[in-house]
Amino acid sequence: MVVEKLTVTKLVKDIYLIQPPGPDVPGPTSAYLVKDEQCALVETGPEMSAEGILEGIKQIGVEIQFVSYIVPTHVHIDHAGGAGYLAQKMPWAQVVVHSAGSRHIIDPTALIAGTKLAFGEDFVKQFGSILPVPERQIMEVKDDDEIKLGKRTLRIIYTPGHAIHHFAIYDDKSNGLFCGESLGIPRPEDDLVVPVASLPIFDMDAALESIDKMEKLAPEVLFYSHNGMRKNALKYIREAREQIKVFADIIWQGMQAGEDPRQIKQRVKKYLGVDSPEESSDLNLLVGGYMAYFLKKAKKES
């Protein structure tokens, strides 16, 4: 499925949701423009969505030269795949990336290989290309670094688990948190928070520690990278923690029973209430990520 229509929505405290056309996997990527004396674009989506984001910025009424920062929460294709393209269009802008992921966005060779593993050899048809970001435009950050846009400050919150290069962004003006995929994805039909486990680097222990860290910030709203903004943030944070454990139990029980990945996926689909015989890429990544985590953990403990 492809999202074909651009939508732009003003949310809270000069934060705008830009929902560009692009692939709906595992839900359309939500980009956000944070507006102040300078502006920051949080998430780029894949390259396929980049022109839609530029049009969204124009519809908001912001001149492109005031976008000083491009801030993907991590370097996976549905979050940073368009960073190289947008960096070319905005050569003055800094692309903000955690130090653990900067090399992959400067030279995306390994990122392209991982994307092929996750989405197939022909991923370009679905997402577009992954272009490199010039090293001069890279702004490496670590936990607690700050980006001052004027009267508001964005604070980097390092949140590994889904990926070692993942961070969230805390906005002091809205008391909001751009959480990437560190708090899962709320399903639009029922708000069940589904974890996002990436193959082969998912680390459940780190993910739970990151959730504890985000809960201590006590944000009021969450700006999800898939499926938009949610109020009552603490409810969703606690639900994310619970569901990570629920899915772990389901998948671990299947592994202990000697089931193969196909059978374990059926367990997960039953819990999710999914009747379709098709296996989506996000389901494959979810089950594969958890299984890789448990196998690595067993190996360490043996």
Tab-separated table of C-alpha atoms in Angstrom:
chain	number	residue	atom	x	y	z
A	1	MET	CA	0.000	0.000	0.000
A	2	VAL	CA	1.183	3.536	-0.801
A	3	VAL	CA	0.012	6.776	0.813
A	4	GLU	CA	-0.789	8.969	-2.193
A	5	LYS	CA	-1.967	12.273	-0.690
A	6	LEU	CA	0.098	14.909	1.140
A	7	THR	CA	-1.449	16.190	4.373
A	8	VAL	CA	-0.139	18.955	6.644
A	9	THR	CA	-1.570	19.417	10.150
A	10	LYS	CA	-0.720	22.003	12.798
A	11	LEU	CA	-0.411	20.228	16.142
A	12	VAL	CA	0.827	22.014	19.281
A	13	LYS	CA	3.301	24.832	19.998
A	14	ASP	CA	4.346	25.460	16.365
A	15	ILE	CA	4.863	21.789	15.553
A	16	TYR	CA	3.457	20.582	12.237
A	17	LEU	CA	2.827	17.036	11.068
A	18	ILE	CA	3.771	16.463	7.444
A	19	GLN	CA	2.387	13.217	6.074
A	20	PRO	CA	3.917	12.891	2.607
A	21	PRO	CA	3.067	10.357	-0.071
A	22	GLY	CA	5.113	7.188	0.293
A	23	PRO	CA	5.084	3.527	1.303
A	24	ASP	CA	2.809	2.428	4.136
A	25	VAL	CA	5.327	0.124	5.830
A	26	PRO	CA	4.896	-0.400	8.804
A	27	GLY	CA	2.609	2.597	8.660
A	28	PRO	CA	3.347	5.830	6.805
A	29	THR	CA	6.316	7.737	8.216
A	30	SER	CA	5.291	10.919	9.986
A	31	ALA	CA	7.656	13.864	9.501
A	32	TYR	CA	7.456	16.889	11.777
A	33	LEU	CA	8.503	20.494	11.271
A	34	VAL	CA	9.440	22.213	14.538
A	35	LYS	CA	9.159	25.945	13.961
A	36	ASP	CA	11.088	28.710	15.741
A	37	GLU	CA	13.716	31.311	14.737
A	38	GLN	CA	15.311	28.311	13.077
A	39	CYS	CA	13.400	25.178	12.120
A	40	ALA	CA	14.105	21.472	12.505
A	41	LEU	CA	12.695	18.676	10.379
A	42	VAL	CA	12.282	15.519	12.467
A	43	GLU	CA	12.343	12.380	10.269
A	44	THR	CA	12.730	12.415	6.494
A	45	GLY	CA	10.971	9.217	5.540
A	46	PRO	CA	12.377	7.388	2.499
A	47	GLU	CA	13.623	9.192	-0.603
A	48	MET	CA	10.255	8.530	-2.257
A	49	SER	CA	8.660	10.901	0.283
A	50	ALA	CA	11.250	13.702	0.138
A	51	GLU	CA	9.553	15.911	-2.476
A	52	GLY	CA	6.309	15.622	-0.520
A	53	ILE	CA	8.092	16.870	2.598
A	54	LEU	CA	9.502	19.862	0.703
A	55	GLU	CA	5.999	20.669	-0.542
A	56	GLY	CA	4.672	20.299	3.019
A	57	ILE	CA	7.216	22.812	4.340
A	58	LYS	CA	6.120	25.207	1.603
A	59	GLN	CA	2.444	24.760	2.555
A	60	ILE	CA	3.275	25.586	6.186
A	61	GLY	CA	4.636	28.902	4.942
A	62	VAL	CA	8.258	28.367	5.955
A	63	GLU	CA	10.972	29.355	3.522
A	64	ILE	CA	13.288	26.406	3.059
A	65	GLN	CA	16.429	28.331	4.075
A	66	PHE	CA	15.093	28.534	7.633
A	67	VAL	CA	15.249	24.737	7.989
A	68	SER	CA	18.625	24.450	9.728
A	69	TYR	CA	18.448	20.871	10.986
A	70	ILE	CA	17.351	17.539	9.515
A	71	VAL	CA	16.892	15.124	12.432
A	72	PRO	CA	16.147	11.457	11.696
A	73	THR	CA	15.713	9.498	14.927
A	74	HIS	CA	17.807	6.678	13.443
A	75	VAL	CA	19.275	5.755	10.081
A	76	HIS	CA	16.821	3.066	8.886
A	77	ILE	CA	15.366	3.712	5.438
A	78	ASP	CA	11.858	4.681	6.576
A	79	HIS	CA	13.325	7.361	8.875
A	80	ALA	CA	16.482	8.611	7.159
A	81	GLY	CA	16.301	7.216	3.646
A	82	GLY	CA	15.513	10.690	2.301
A	83	ALA	CA	18.257	12.444	4.280
A	84	GLY	CA	20.785	12.372	1.434
A	85	TYR	CA	18.264	13.760	-1.057
A	86	LEU	CA	17.137	16.522	1.313
A	87	ALA	CA	20.752	17.350	2.197
A	88	GLN	CA	21.345	18.014	-1.505
A	89	LYS	CA	18.307	20.308	-1.630
A	90	MET	CA	19.363	22.056	1.615
A	91	PRO	CA	23.185	22.148	1.548
A	92	TRP	CA	23.263	24.580	4.491
A	93	ALA	CA	21.335	22.233	6.803
A	94	GLN	CA	22.968	19.977	9.381
A	95	VAL	CA	21.872	16.317	9.402
A	96	VAL	CA	21.725	15.327	13.066
A	97	VAL	CA	22.705	11.710	13.715
A	98	HIS	CA	23.988	9.691	16.655
A	99	SER	CA	27.697	8.935	16.497
A	100	ALA	CA	26.909	5.203	16.282
A	101	GLY	CA	25.107	5.727	12.974
A	102	SER	CA	26.979	8.574	11.279
A	103	ARG	CA	29.281	6.343	9.226
A	104	HIS	CA	26.256	4.553	7.737
A	105	ILE	CA	24.694	7.771	6.524
A	106	ILE	CA	27.962	9.120	5.092
A	107	ASP	CA	28.654	5.837	3.305
A	108	PRO	CA	25.366	3.907	3.096
A	109	THR	CA	26.865	0.682	1.724
A	110	ALA	CA	26.115	-1.343	4.870
A	111	LEU	CA	22.756	0.384	5.278
A	112	ILE	CA	21.780	-0.608	1.741
A	113	ALA	CA	22.806	-4.211	2.444
A	114	GLY	CA	20.699	-4.261	5.623
A	115	THR	CA	17.755	-2.733	3.778
A	116	LYS	CA	17.945	-5.479	1.159
A	117	LEU	CA	17.886	-8.043	3.977
A	118	ALA	CA	14.798	-6.431	5.490
A	119	PHE	CA	12.799	-5.454	2.401
A	120	GLY	CA	14.281	-7.374	-0.537
A	121	GLU	CA	16.699	-6.709	-3.367
A	122	ASP	CA	14.224	-4.433	-5.141
A	123	PHE	CA	13.608	-2.123	-2.159
A	124	VAL	CA	14.305	0.912	-4.378
A	125	LYS	CA	10.975	0.370	-6.181
A	126	GLN	CA	9.167	0.720	-2.859
A	127	PHE	CA	11.262	3.293	-0.994
A	128	GLY	CA	13.604	5.016	-3.442
A	129	SER	CA	17.394	5.165	-3.284
A	130	ILE	CA	19.587	5.785	-0.243
A	131	LEU	CA	21.908	8.663	-1.128
A	132	PRO	CA	24.958	9.545	0.999
A	133	VAL	CA	25.006	12.655	3.179
A	134	PRO	CA	28.136	14.803	2.742
A	135	GLU	CA	30.347	14.547	5.820
A	136	ARG	CA	30.474	18.354	6.111
A	137	GLN	CA	26.704	18.348	6.748
A	138	ILE	CA	26.830	15.750	9.523
A	139	MET	CA	26.231	16.873	13.117
A	140	GLU	CA	27.049	13.993	15.443
A	141	VAL	CA	25.214	13.988	18.770
A	142	LYS	CA	25.176	11.982	21.965
A	143	ASP	CA	22.887	11.697	24.990
A	144	ASP	CA	21.823	15.050	26.497
A	145	ASP	CA	23.164	17.200	23.652
A	146	GLU	CA	20.975	20.199	22.854
A	147	ILE	CA	19.894	21.952	19.669
A	148	LYS	CA	18.769	25.539	20.213
A	149	LEU	CA	16.307	26.787	17.633
A	150	GLY	CA	15.652	30.153	19.279
A	151	LYS	CA	13.237	30.239	22.197
A	152	ARG	CA	12.941	26.457	22.212
A	153	THR	CA	15.514	23.737	22.793
A	154	LEU	CA	15.533	20.193	21.492
A	155	ARG	CA	17.339	17.706	23.734
A	156	ILE	CA	18.757	14.442	22.453
A	157	ILE	CA	17.717	11.395	24.504
A	158	TYR	CA	19.757	8.322	23.567
A	159	THR	CA	17.327	5.385	23.316
A	160	PRO	CA	19.002	2.213	21.999
A	161	GLY	CA	17.116	-1.063	21.728
A	162	HIS	CA	15.420	-0.911	18.357
A	163	ALA	CA	18.795	0.205	16.987
A	164	ILE	CA	22.092	1.182	18.581
A	165	HIS	CA	21.964	4.568	16.788
A	166	HIS	CA	18.414	5.439	17.886
A	167	PHE	CA	17.586	8.577	19.841
A	168	ALA	CA	14.449	10.440	20.840
A	169	ILE	CA	14.113	14.224	20.912
A	170	TYR	CA	12.600	16.123	23.847
A	171	ASP	CA	11.059	19.512	23.046
A	172	ASP	CA	10.936	21.843	26.033
A	173	LYS	CA	8.277	24.149	24.581
A	174	SER	CA	5.609	21.459	24.095
A	175	ASN	CA	6.847	19.040	26.769
A	176	GLY	CA	6.693	16.570	23.915
A	177	LEU	CA	8.871	13.664	22.879
A	178	PHE	CA	9.657	12.622	19.319
A	179	CYS	CA	10.038	8.942	20.100
A	180	GLY	CA	10.928	7.377	16.736
A	181	GLU	CA	10.312	3.649	17.129
A	182	SER	CA	11.623	3.361	20.684
A	183	LEU	CA	8.045	3.213	22.014
A	184	GLY	CA	6.686	0.906	19.336
A	185	ILE	CA	3.891	1.891	16.962
A	186	PRO	CA	0.265	2.456	18.030
A	187	ARG	CA	-2.136	0.693	15.653
A	188	PRO	CA	-4.576	3.225	14.185
A	189	GLU	CA	-7.564	0.893	14.571
A	190	ASP	CA	-7.236	0.193	18.306
A	191	ASP	CA	-4.057	1.937	19.612
A	192	LEU	CA	-2.427	-1.370	20.558
A	193	VAL	CA	1.262	-0.472	20.844
A	194	VAL	CA	3.187	-2.970	18.724
A	195	PRO	CA	6.946	-3.242	19.379
A	196	VAL	CA	9.346	-2.728	16.494
A	197	ALA	CA	12.166	-5.286	16.689
A	198	SER	CA	14.789	-4.890	13.986
A	199	LEU	CA	16.672	-7.873	12.610
A	200	PRO	CA	19.390	-8.687	13.652
A	201	ILE	CA	20.204	-5.889	16.148
A	202	PHE	CA	17.158	-5.712	18.435
A	203	ASP	CA	18.136	-5.609	22.133
A	204	MET	CA	15.142	-5.991	24.452
A	205	ASP	CA	17.104	-5.175	27.611
A	206	ALA	CA	18.330	-1.898	26.130
A	207	ALA	CA	14.825	-1.140	24.820
A	208	LEU	CA	13.312	-1.510	28.297
A	209	GLU	CA	16.024	0.686	29.828
A	210	SER	CA	15.277	3.316	27.186
A	211	ILE	CA	11.579	3.209	28.051
A	212	ASP	CA	12.398	3.759	31.736
A	213	LYS	CA	14.524	6.749	30.726
A	214	MET	CA	11.741	8.289	28.638
A	215	GLU	CA	9.162	7.752	31.365
A	216	LYS	CA	11.286	9.827	33.779
A	217	LEU	CA	10.978	12.801	31.428
A	218	ALA	CA	7.195	12.774	32.044
A	219	PRO	CA	6.268	14.133	28.607
A	220	GLU	CA	2.713	15.248	27.920
A	221	VAL	CA	2.584	14.226	24.253
A	222	LEU	CA	4.361	11.739	22.016
A	223	PHE	CA	5.178	12.464	18.396
A	224	TYR	CA	5.350	8.974	16.918
A	225	SER	CA	7.276	8.424	13.701
A	226	HIS	CA	4.437	6.226	12.475
A	227	ASN	CA	0.774	7.122	12.953
A	228	GLY	CA	1.151	10.623	14.358
A	229	MET	CA	0.788	12.350	17.715
A	230	ARG	CA	-0.686	10.858	20.884
A	231	LYS	CA	-1.638	12.689	24.081
A	232	ASN	CA	-1.610	10.994	27.510
A	233	ALA	CA	2.021	10.098	26.884
A	234	LEU	CA	2.657	8.166	30.092
A	235	LYS	CA	-0.163	5.759	29.255
A	236	TYR	CA	1.502	4.931	25.926
A	237	ILE	CA	4.948	4.661	27.474
A	238	ARG	CA	3.694	2.125	30.011
A	239	GLU	CA	1.777	0.251	27.308
A	240	ALA	CA	4.947	0.093	25.197
A	241	ARG	CA	6.815	-1.498	28.109
A	242	GLU	CA	4.059	-4.041	28.695
A	243	GLN	CA	3.726	-5.023	25.046
A	244	ILE	CA	7.472	-5.565	24.607
A	245	LYS	CA	7.200	-8.169	27.368
A	246	VAL	CA	3.975	-9.689	25.973
A	247	PHE	CA	5.512	-10.235	22.531
A	248	ALA	CA	8.674	-11.604	24.129
A	249	ASP	CA	6.608	-14.205	26.011
A	250	ILE	CA	4.700	-15.226	22.870
A	251	ILE	CA	7.826	-15.652	20.766
A	252	TRP	CA	9.912	-17.302	23.490
A	253	GLN	CA	7.154	-19.856	24.157
A	254	GLY	CA	7.152	-20.756	20.467
A	255	MET	CA	10.945	-21.138	20.441
A	256	GLN	CA	10.861	-23.343	23.545
A	257	ALA	CA	8.243	-25.509	21.836
A	258	GLY	CA	10.644	-26.027	18.924
A	259	GLU	CA	8.484	-24.142	16.444
A	260	ASP	CA	9.927	-22.709	13.255
A	261	PRO	CA	9.598	-18.981	12.396
A	262	ARG	CA	6.475	-19.577	10.315
A	263	GLN	CA	4.700	-21.203	13.266
A	264	ILE	CA	5.834	-18.457	15.640
A	265	LYS	CA	4.504	-15.827	13.241
A	266	GLN	CA	1.132	-17.567	13.438
A	267	ARG	CA	1.206	-17.157	17.239
A	268	VAL	CA	1.914	-13.444	16.844
A	269	LYS	CA	-0.780	-12.998	14.191
A	270	LYS	CA	-3.301	-14.702	16.457
A	271	TYR	CA	-2.476	-12.237	19.252
A	272	LEU	CA	-2.731	-9.329	16.826
A	273	GLY	CA	-6.017	-10.619	15.430
A	274	VAL	CA	-4.627	-10.795	11.903
A	275	ASP	CA	-6.364	-13.324	9.635
A	276	SER	CA	-4.439	-12.688	6.416
A	277	PRO	CA	-2.267	-15.603	5.251
A	278	GLU	CA	0.285	-13.097	3.910
A	279	GLU	CA	3.392	-12.305	5.945
A	280	SER	CA	4.312	-8.628	5.958
A	281	SER	CA	7.892	-7.375	6.158
A	282	ASP	CA	7.261	-5.783	9.557
A	283	LEU	CA	5.988	-9.112	10.947
A	284	ASN	CA	9.095	-10.845	9.608
A	285	LEU	CA	11.334	-8.219	11.224
A	286	LEU	CA	9.431	-8.356	14.511
A	287	VAL	CA	9.667	-12.131	14.915
A	288	GLY	CA	13.166	-12.317	13.451
A	289	GLY	CA	14.409	-9.556	15.723
A	290	TYR	CA	13.109	-11.200	18.883
A	291	MET	CA	14.395	-14.634	17.841
A	292	ALA	CA	17.866	-13.226	17.108
A	293	TYR	CA	17.847	-11.498	20.503
A	294	PHE	CA	16.937	-14.701	22.372
A	295	LEU	CA	19.517	-16.763	20.459
A	296	LYS	CA	22.282	-14.246	21.203
A	297	LYS	CA	21.258	-14.108	24.855
A	298	ALA	CA	21.294	-17.927	25.130
A	299	LYS	CA	24.733	-18.025	23.538
A	300	LYS	CA	26.100	-15.514	26.042
A	301	GLU	CA	24.668	-17.450	28.962
A	302	SER	CA	25.975	-20.851	27.790
